[in-house]
Short mmCIF file of C-alpha atoms and ligand atoms in Angstrom, two decimals:
data_model
loop_
_atom_site.label_atom_id
_atom_site.label_comp_id
_atom_site.label_asym_id
_atom_site.label_seq_id
_atom_site.Cartn_x
_atom_site.Cartn_y
_atom_site.Cartn_z
CA UNK A 52 7.11 -30.58 48.65
CA UNK A 53 8.92 -34.32 48.08
CA UNK A 54 7.26 -37.24 45.23
CA UNK A 55 8.65 -40.18 45.56
CA UNK A 56 9.14 -40.96 41.91
CA UNK A 57 10.75 -39.30 38.45
CA UNK A 58 10.22 -39.80 35.24
CA UNK A 59 11.88 -38.33 32.35
CA UNK A 60 10.74 -38.64 29.16
CA UNK A 61 12.42 -37.58 25.53
CA UNK A 62 10.86 -35.62 22.87
CA UNK A 63 12.72 -34.63 19.18
CA UNK A 64 15.58 -33.09 20.56
CA UNK A 65 14.96 -32.26 24.38
CA UNK A 66 13.87 -34.20 27.70
CA UNK A 67 10.56 -33.73 29.70
CA UNK A 68 11.63 -34.22 33.40
CA UNK A 69 8.52 -34.73 35.69
CA UNK A 70 8.62 -35.14 39.49
CA UNK A 71 10.88 -33.90 42.06
CA UNK A 72 12.43 -32.11 39.65
CA UNK A 73 14.80 -29.41 41.09
CA UNK A 74 17.42 -31.11 41.96
CA UNK A 75 17.43 -32.03 38.08
CA UNK A 76 16.76 -28.48 37.05
CA UNK A 77 19.85 -27.44 39.71
CA UNK A 78 22.33 -29.67 37.75
CA UNK A 79 20.94 -28.89 34.59
CA UNK A 80 21.16 -25.27 34.69
CA UNK A 81 25.74 -26.57 36.11
CA UNK A 82 25.84 -28.27 33.33
CA UNK A 83 24.69 -25.84 30.90
CA UNK A 84 27.05 -23.23 32.20
CA UNK A 85 24.67 -20.50 30.28
CA UNK A 86 26.52 -16.86 30.40
CA UNK A 87 23.21 -15.24 32.15
CA UNK A 88 20.02 -16.60 33.53
CA UNK A 89 16.30 -14.87 32.96
CA UNK A 90 13.16 -15.74 34.70
CA UNK A 91 10.05 -14.84 32.63
CA UNK A 92 6.84 -14.82 35.01
CA UNK A 93 3.42 -13.13 35.83
CA UNK A 94 2.74 -11.34 38.89
CA UNK A 95 0.46 -14.08 40.03
CA UNK A 96 2.93 -16.80 39.63
CA UNK A 97 5.57 -14.56 40.63
CA UNK A 98 3.56 -14.39 44.29
CA UNK A 99 3.40 -18.11 44.39
CA UNK A 100 6.05 -20.16 42.92
CA UNK A 101 8.47 -17.69 42.58
CA UNK A 102 10.58 -17.87 45.91
CA UNK A 103 9.87 -21.51 45.64
CA UNK A 104 12.16 -22.45 42.58
CA UNK A 105 14.40 -20.04 43.86
CA UNK A 106 14.95 -21.59 47.57
CA UNK A 107 15.22 -24.68 45.85
CA UNK A 108 17.41 -24.44 42.78
CA UNK A 109 20.14 -22.25 43.82
CA UNK A 110 21.89 -22.30 40.80
CA UNK A 111 19.57 -19.51 39.82
CA UNK A 112 20.53 -17.27 43.07
CA UNK A 113 21.76 -14.84 39.73
CA UNK A 114 18.82 -15.13 37.98
CA UNK A 115 17.40 -12.17 36.97
CA UNK A 116 13.39 -11.84 36.84
CA UNK A 117 10.94 -10.31 34.45
CA UNK A 118 7.51 -10.26 35.48
CA UNK A 119 4.75 -9.46 33.56
CA UNK A 120 1.21 -8.46 33.80
CA UNK A 121 -1.24 -11.86 34.32
CA UNK A 122 -3.89 -12.32 31.60
CA UNK A 123 -4.65 -13.06 27.95
CA UNK A 124 -5.05 -8.95 27.46
CA UNK A 125 -1.12 -8.99 28.44
CA UNK A 126 -0.39 -11.78 25.44
CA UNK A 127 1.42 -9.32 23.13
CA UNK A 128 3.79 -7.91 21.64
CA UNK A 129 3.58 -5.12 24.34
CA UNK A 130 4.67 -7.68 26.66
CA UNK A 131 7.47 -9.22 24.54
CA UNK A 132 9.56 -5.67 24.08
CA UNK A 133 9.17 -5.66 27.89
CA UNK A 134 10.93 -8.80 27.54
CA UNK A 135 13.47 -7.99 25.32
CA UNK A 136 14.24 -4.51 26.45
CA UNK A 137 15.00 -6.40 29.86
CA UNK A 138 17.72 -8.72 28.34
CA UNK A 139 19.36 -5.83 26.66
CA UNK A 140 19.65 -4.42 29.89
CA UNK A 141 21.37 -6.95 30.86
CA UNK A 142 23.34 -7.60 28.07
CA UNK A 143 22.12 -10.87 27.70
CA UNK A 144 23.87 -12.52 25.10
CA UNK A 145 23.38 -15.39 22.45
CA UNK A 146 24.40 -17.88 25.42
CA UNK A 147 21.70 -16.31 27.61
CA UNK A 148 19.02 -18.93 28.84
CA UNK A 149 15.01 -17.98 29.21
CA UNK A 150 13.41 -19.98 32.16
CA UNK A 151 9.68 -19.56 31.17
CA UNK A 152 7.86 -20.06 34.91
CA UNK A 153 4.35 -19.77 34.41
CA UNK A 154 1.38 -21.18 32.77
CA UNK A 155 0.82 -21.37 28.72
CA UNK A 156 0.62 -17.58 28.58
CA UNK A 157 4.42 -17.35 29.64
CA UNK A 158 5.32 -20.35 28.10
CA UNK A 159 4.06 -19.63 24.55
CA UNK A 160 5.29 -15.81 25.11
CA UNK A 161 8.65 -16.26 27.15
CA UNK A 162 8.94 -18.85 23.88
CA UNK A 163 8.36 -16.43 21.25
CA UNK A 164 10.82 -13.35 23.27
CA UNK A 165 13.27 -16.29 23.30
CA UNK A 166 13.13 -17.62 20.12
CA UNK A 167 13.32 -14.26 18.34
CA UNK A 168 15.90 -12.41 20.71
CA UNK A 169 19.42 -12.61 18.95
CA UNK A 170 18.14 -14.43 16.40
CA UNK A 171 17.01 -17.23 19.15
CA UNK A 172 18.39 -18.06 22.55
CA UNK A 173 17.89 -21.01 24.26
CA UNK A 174 14.54 -20.99 26.59
CA UNK A 175 12.95 -23.87 28.94
CA UNK A 176 9.72 -24.29 30.60
CA UNK A 177 8.63 -24.72 34.52
CA UNK A 178 5.25 -24.97 33.69
CA UNK A 179 2.76 -23.93 36.76
CA UNK A 180 -0.87 -24.46 35.88
CA UNK A 181 -1.95 -28.09 34.75
CA UNK A 182 -2.75 -26.98 31.58
CA UNK A 183 0.52 -25.50 30.46
CA UNK A 184 2.57 -28.94 32.35
CA UNK A 185 -0.14 -31.51 30.21
CA UNK A 186 -0.15 -29.48 26.92
CA UNK A 187 1.26 -25.75 26.22
CA UNK A 188 4.48 -26.28 27.41
CA UNK A 189 5.37 -28.93 24.96
CA UNK A 190 5.59 -29.19 21.45
CA UNK A 191 7.32 -25.44 20.63
CA UNK A 192 4.23 -23.47 19.77
CA UNK A 193 5.23 -20.39 20.94
CA UNK A 194 3.60 -16.52 19.85
CA UNK A 195 1.15 -13.90 21.22
CA UNK A 196 -1.91 -12.50 20.22
CA UNK A 197 -2.19 -9.73 17.88
CA UNK A 198 -5.28 -7.41 17.00
CA UNK A 199 -7.45 -9.56 18.57
CA UNK A 200 -6.70 -12.07 16.64
CA UNK A 201 -4.99 -15.75 19.33
CA UNK A 202 -1.41 -16.37 18.43
CA UNK A 203 -1.95 -14.82 15.12
CA UNK A 204 2.26 -13.66 15.69
CA UNK A 205 4.36 -16.88 16.80
CA UNK A 206 7.30 -19.27 15.57
CA UNK A 207 7.88 -22.61 16.31
CA UNK A 208 10.80 -23.73 18.52
CA UNK A 209 11.32 -26.13 21.07
CA UNK A 210 12.46 -25.42 24.19
CA UNK A 211 15.64 -26.63 25.68
CA UNK A 212 13.65 -28.50 28.45
CA UNK A 213 10.94 -28.97 30.41
CA UNK A 214 10.35 -29.57 34.41
CA UNK A 215 7.14 -30.52 35.85
CA UNK A 216 6.96 -30.10 39.19
CA UNK A 217 2.93 -30.64 40.63
CA UNK A 218 3.91 -29.01 43.67
CA UNK A 219 2.73 -25.69 42.08
CA UNK A 220 -0.69 -26.86 41.33
CA UNK A 221 -1.68 -26.34 45.49
CA UNK A 222 -1.98 -22.82 44.97
CA UNK A 223 -3.81 -22.64 41.29
CA UNK A 224 -7.82 -21.41 41.42
CA UNK A 225 -10.11 -24.23 41.06
CA UNK A 226 -11.73 -23.63 37.74
CA UNK A 227 -7.91 -23.44 36.14
CA UNK A 228 -7.74 -27.08 37.46
CA UNK A 229 -10.89 -28.17 35.89
CA UNK A 230 -9.67 -26.60 32.83
CA UNK A 231 -6.41 -28.81 32.64
CA UNK A 232 -8.09 -31.96 33.85
CA UNK A 233 -10.13 -31.79 30.35
CA UNK A 234 -7.30 -31.89 28.26
CA UNK A 235 -5.71 -34.14 30.09
CA UNK A 236 -9.12 -36.39 29.42
CA UNK A 237 -8.74 -35.54 25.88
CA UNK A 238 -5.04 -36.92 25.84
CA UNK A 239 -7.09 -40.18 27.13
CA UNK A 240 -9.52 -39.98 24.26
CA UNK A 241 -6.84 -39.95 21.55
CA UNK A 242 -4.90 -42.65 23.59
CA UNK A 243 -7.30 -44.96 24.40
CA UNK A 244 -9.06 -47.37 26.84
CA UNK A 245 -6.09 -47.65 28.80
CA UNK A 246 -5.09 -44.18 29.15
CA UNK A 247 -8.62 -43.04 29.27
CA UNK A 248 -10.10 -45.12 32.51
CA UNK A 249 -7.68 -44.38 34.51
CA UNK A 250 -7.11 -40.68 33.42
CA UNK A 251 -11.25 -40.78 34.31
CA UNK A 252 -10.96 -42.10 37.65
CA UNK A 253 -8.27 -39.29 38.20
CA UNK A 254 -9.90 -36.68 37.26
CA UNK A 255 -13.01 -37.42 39.41
CA UNK A 256 -11.11 -38.13 42.56
CA UNK A 257 -9.06 -34.40 41.96
CA UNK A 258 -12.23 -32.90 41.19
CA UNK A 259 -14.63 -34.79 44.07
CA UNK A 260 -12.47 -35.75 47.04
CA UNK A 261 -9.06 -33.86 47.08
CA UNK A 262 -10.38 -30.31 45.33
CA UNK A 263 -6.01 -30.26 44.43
CA UNK A 264 -3.50 -32.51 43.11
CA UNK A 265 -1.38 -34.40 45.25
CA UNK A 266 2.39 -34.00 44.76
CA UNK A 267 2.61 -38.34 44.91
CA UNK A 268 4.35 -40.67 42.22
CA UNK A 269 0.75 -41.61 41.25
CA UNK A 270 0.05 -37.68 40.32
CA UNK A 271 3.78 -38.19 38.76
CA UNK A 272 2.56 -41.48 36.22
CA UNK A 273 -0.57 -40.17 35.40
CA UNK A 274 0.73 -36.67 34.25
CA UNK A 275 3.77 -38.86 32.46
CA UNK A 276 0.90 -40.35 30.68
CA UNK A 277 -0.54 -37.39 29.58
CA UNK A 278 2.69 -35.53 28.52
CA UNK A 279 3.50 -38.98 26.82
CA UNK A 280 0.42 -38.55 24.45
CA UNK A 281 1.31 -35.01 23.39
CA UNK A 282 4.67 -35.56 23.19
CA UNK A 283 4.87 -38.53 21.22
CA UNK A 284 2.39 -36.83 18.40
CA UNK A 285 3.86 -33.45 18.54
CA UNK A 286 7.81 -35.58 17.72
CA UNK A 287 5.83 -36.87 14.38
CA UNK A 288 4.31 -34.07 13.42
CA UNK A 289 5.90 -31.28 15.02
CA UNK A 290 4.21 -28.70 12.07
CA UNK A 291 0.63 -30.07 12.12
CA UNK A 292 0.51 -31.25 8.82
CA UNK A 293 -1.50 -34.58 10.13
CA UNK A 294 -1.64 -36.03 13.18
CA UNK A 295 -1.41 -33.22 14.84
CA UNK A 296 -4.47 -32.37 14.39
CA UNK A 297 -5.66 -35.07 16.38
CA UNK A 298 -5.57 -32.90 19.85
CA UNK A 299 -7.83 -30.68 18.18
CA UNK A 300 -10.20 -32.91 19.50
CA UNK A 301 -13.36 -31.33 20.95
CA UNK A 302 -11.41 -27.67 19.76
CA UNK A 303 -13.67 -26.56 16.56
CA UNK A 304 -17.04 -26.14 18.64
CA UNK A 305 -14.58 -25.52 22.18
CA UNK A 306 -13.03 -22.83 20.65
CA UNK A 307 -15.46 -21.17 18.53
CA UNK A 308 -17.92 -20.82 21.70
CA UNK A 309 -14.57 -19.52 23.65
CA UNK A 310 -14.15 -16.81 21.59
CA UNK A 311 -18.09 -15.90 20.71
CA UNK A 312 -18.90 -16.35 24.52
CA UNK A 313 -15.24 -14.01 24.87
CA UNK A 314 -17.05 -11.28 22.34
CA UNK A 315 -19.83 -11.46 24.58
CA UNK A 316 -17.66 -10.32 27.23
CA UNK A 317 -18.40 -13.37 29.77
CA UNK A 318 -15.38 -15.27 29.22
CA UNK A 319 -15.03 -18.95 30.06
CA UNK A 320 -11.99 -20.63 30.24
CA UNK A 321 -10.36 -22.83 27.55
CA UNK A 322 -10.69 -26.58 28.72
CA UNK A 323 -14.33 -26.20 30.05
CA UNK A 324 -14.89 -24.83 26.69
CA UNK A 325 -12.85 -28.06 25.20
CA UNK A 326 -15.11 -30.27 27.54
CA UNK A 327 -18.26 -28.88 25.60
CA UNK A 328 -16.45 -29.07 22.33
CA UNK A 329 -15.80 -32.78 23.35
CA UNK A 330 -19.84 -33.81 23.67
CA UNK A 331 -20.68 -31.40 20.28
CA UNK A 332 -17.28 -34.59 18.74
CA UNK A 333 -18.83 -37.40 20.09
CA UNK A 334 -21.82 -37.06 19.34
CA UNK A 335 -20.76 -36.21 15.74
CA UNK A 336 -18.81 -39.20 15.78
CA UNK A 337 -21.85 -41.50 16.74
CA UNK A 338 -23.60 -40.09 13.46
CA UNK A 339 -20.43 -39.78 11.15
CA UNK A 340 -17.33 -42.01 12.27
CA UNK A 341 -19.26 -44.91 13.17
CA UNK A 342 -19.05 -44.12 17.18
CA UNK A 343 -20.73 -47.17 19.22
CA UNK A 344 -23.76 -45.33 20.49
CA UNK A 345 -23.44 -46.54 23.84
CA UNK A 346 -19.76 -45.88 24.16
CA UNK A 347 -20.81 -42.35 23.39
CA UNK A 348 -23.76 -41.83 26.09
CA UNK A 349 -20.97 -43.38 28.63
CA UNK A 350 -18.84 -40.74 27.61
CA UNK A 351 -20.44 -37.88 27.43
CA UNK A 352 -21.86 -39.26 30.75
CA UNK A 353 -18.51 -38.91 32.57
CA UNK A 354 -17.78 -35.83 30.40
CA UNK A 355 -21.20 -33.87 32.17
CA UNK A 356 -20.24 -35.53 35.31
CA UNK A 357 -16.38 -33.75 35.55
CA UNK A 358 -16.86 -30.43 33.93
CA UNK A 359 -19.75 -27.49 34.12
CA UNK A 360 -22.24 -26.72 31.67
CA UNK A 361 -21.54 -23.75 29.23
CA UNK A 362 -25.11 -22.12 28.17
CA UNK A 363 -26.35 -21.14 25.69
CA UNK A 364 -29.55 -20.88 23.32
CA UNK A 365 -30.65 -22.52 20.13
CA UNK A 366 -30.91 -18.78 19.03
CA UNK A 367 -27.07 -18.16 19.92
CA UNK A 368 -26.48 -21.39 17.24
CA UNK A 369 -25.88 -19.33 13.98
CA UNK A 370 -23.80 -17.18 15.78
CA UNK A 371 -21.65 -20.02 17.07
CA UNK A 372 -21.11 -21.53 13.31
CA UNK A 373 -20.25 -18.02 12.42
CA UNK A 374 -16.70 -18.07 14.84
CA UNK A 375 -16.30 -21.86 13.72
CA UNK A 376 -16.40 -20.96 9.60
CA UNK A 377 -13.75 -17.94 10.88
CA UNK A 378 -11.56 -20.17 12.37
CA UNK A 379 -8.11 -20.23 10.88
CA UNK A 380 -7.62 -24.43 10.90
CA UNK A 381 -11.25 -24.13 8.52
CA UNK A 382 -11.50 -22.43 4.68
CA UNK A 383 -13.78 -21.54 2.14
CA UNK A 384 -16.40 -21.65 4.53
CA UNK A 385 -16.40 -25.65 5.00
CA UNK A 386 -16.15 -27.06 9.16
CA UNK A 387 -13.90 -29.62 10.14
CA UNK A 388 -13.57 -31.40 12.76
CA UNK A 389 -12.06 -34.26 14.30
CA UNK A 390 -13.75 -37.66 14.68
CA UNK A 391 -13.34 -40.71 16.83
CA UNK A 392 -14.71 -44.08 15.72
CA UNK A 393 -13.17 -45.16 19.27
CA UNK A 394 -11.24 -44.52 22.19
CA UNK A 395 -7.66 -44.38 20.40
CA UNK A 396 -8.86 -44.21 16.89
CA UNK A 397 -9.00 -40.24 15.58
CA UNK A 398 -9.99 -38.96 11.92
CA UNK A 399 -9.04 -36.00 11.53
CA UNK A 400 -10.20 -33.48 8.78
CA UNK A 401 -13.38 -34.19 8.58
CA UNK A 402 -16.12 -32.51 6.79
CA UNK A 403 -19.12 -31.57 9.21
CA UNK A 404 -21.89 -29.77 7.39
CA UNK A 405 -24.13 -27.49 8.93
CA UNK A 406 -27.10 -29.38 9.25
CA UNK A 407 -24.92 -31.55 11.59
CA UNK A 408 -23.52 -29.41 13.33
CA UNK A 409 -26.45 -27.65 13.94
CA UNK A 410 -27.94 -31.33 15.57
CA UNK A 411 -24.85 -31.44 17.24
CA UNK A 412 -24.95 -28.27 19.29
CA UNK A 413 -29.10 -29.17 19.70
CA UNK A 414 -27.72 -32.59 21.21
CA UNK A 415 -24.99 -30.60 23.79
CA UNK A 416 -28.04 -28.50 24.81
CA UNK A 417 -30.43 -31.18 24.71
CA UNK A 418 -28.18 -33.35 27.52
CA UNK A 419 -26.76 -30.13 29.33
CA UNK A 420 -29.39 -27.25 30.14
CA UNK A 421 -32.23 -29.27 31.96
N1 NAD B 669 0.96 -23.61 22.89
C1 NAD B 669 0.90 -24.55 22.96
O1 NAD B 669 0.67 -25.43 22.62
C2 NAD B 669 -0.76 -24.14 24.21
C3 NAD B 669 -1.88 -25.49 24.25
C4 NAD B 669 -2.64 -24.68 24.72
C5 NAD B 669 -2.75 -23.56 24.86
N2 NAD B 669 -1.75 -22.48 24.66
C6 NAD B 669 -1.62 -21.55 25.60
O2 NAD B 669 -1.67 -20.92 27.08
C7 NAD B 669 -2.78 -20.14 27.06
C8 NAD B 669 -3.18 -20.44 28.36
O3 NAD B 669 -2.16 -21.38 29.45
P1 NAD B 669 -2.61 -21.53 30.86
O4 NAD B 669 -4.26 -21.94 31.47
O5 NAD B 669 -1.69 -22.00 31.89
O6 NAD B 669 -2.93 -20.02 31.39
P2 NAD B 669 -2.32 -18.90 31.90
O7 NAD B 669 -1.02 -18.99 31.78
O8 NAD B 669 -3.22 -17.43 31.76
O9 NAD B 669 -2.70 -19.59 33.54
C9 NAD B 669 -3.75 -18.40 34.14
C10 NAD B 669 -4.06 -17.75 35.56
O10 NAD B 669 -3.13 -18.78 36.64
C11 NAD B 669 -2.11 -17.30 37.07
N3 NAD B 669 -1.27 -19.13 37.98
C12 NAD B 669 -0.33 -19.44 37.08
N4 NAD B 669 0.36 -20.60 37.96
C13 NAD B 669 -0.06 -20.37 38.67
C14 NAD B 669 -0.07 -21.17 40.24
N5 NAD B 669 1.32 -22.03 40.23
N6 NAD B 669 -0.87 -20.98 41.47
C15 NAD B 669 -1.75 -19.50 41.20
N7 NAD B 669 -2.09 -18.99 40.22
C16 NAD B 669 -1.14 -19.22 39.17
C17 NAD B 669 -1.88 -16.95 36.62
O11 NAD B 669 -0.85 -16.08 36.85
C18 NAD B 669 -3.50 -16.58 35.57
O12 NAD B 669 -4.04 -15.87 36.18
C19 NAD B 669 -3.42 -19.12 26.31
O13 NAD B 669 -2.50 -18.59 26.05
C20 NAD B 669 -3.33 -20.15 24.70
O14 NAD B 669 -3.17 -19.68 23.61
C21 NAD B 669 -0.79 -22.61 24.36
#
């Protein structure tokens, strides 16, 4: 399980270590000398990843483990109370460290538990899903769902560090891998052709030939590039006042579709909904933001090739638009999209009217439901 290259990226106030990170994590823990260590994880990650990190990082020998039930339905204040309770039972003081070992659910929830326990203790993220590695573990958004509203309660607080090791991905279910790749492609669209093309090739190889992500130098490189896109943006705009909104490309429709499918009890993973959302956003970008038609066709072709279509009918369009209006990023019934003039040039806060959105959704149907 060795990777030949390590990369270290600087965020505002914290580092992201990517590659063979176990010795770096071990040294970091020894250097920081926390009063006690706690590993928050979910039961799947407990089974698949916990022993790997425990065997490779001796400084974790005395860490107490706090297991949480997996799944978005457990991203709640009840799970956070379990974490707080364990911290209290172990007499964790202000110098304790929480280590979030898991996907975005654990990094969001553990981050929130740490940010609020005794008015804030340190935490680090050790992501184990692709989505968490390149997205959720970075940027300081922490929180839980409440009253059926996703991420209704939370705070922005950065981790002390993030340690990314792609070897954890070997046990990740395939659909979770696909979901993470969609967010990587989004980073490519935001960054421009220089990153987009390698990311499309990487995704195509993973989904076509390899079915998993190899732990090698090429992986470390491409993941670092993808992480760098998010890190760079969130460092400049941590509170999403302007450029951080670019990261919502594909999310206006993607998020509405995800919520609508969830309500129908036919959940589809976030990244796969975002891939559908990117197709709609690309069509709207051609109509409203001057994206070249041939470029759009090419990009839509790549996304269709990589990600499965999501089934819905023309009759469903009004319901899905209803979910867009409820989105907290929209107000007064107005719906805003992130559009793309060309790869690397994003336009945020673009008002799109309902007729244009309907056209976009019909385009998605015509492209995907033959
Ligand atoms: N804070 C942010 O900026 C941000 C960004 C994107 C998403 N999120 C949040 O992230 C969450 C989704 O994250 P996710 O997609 O990582 O889902 P997740 O954390 O629920 O993990 C997905 C599934 O994979 C399992 N799993 C995790 N690692 C594994 C491994 N290595 N081997 C086998 N199984 C493994 C988990 O137990 C779970 O069943 C959502 O709650 C979302 O709101 C946050």
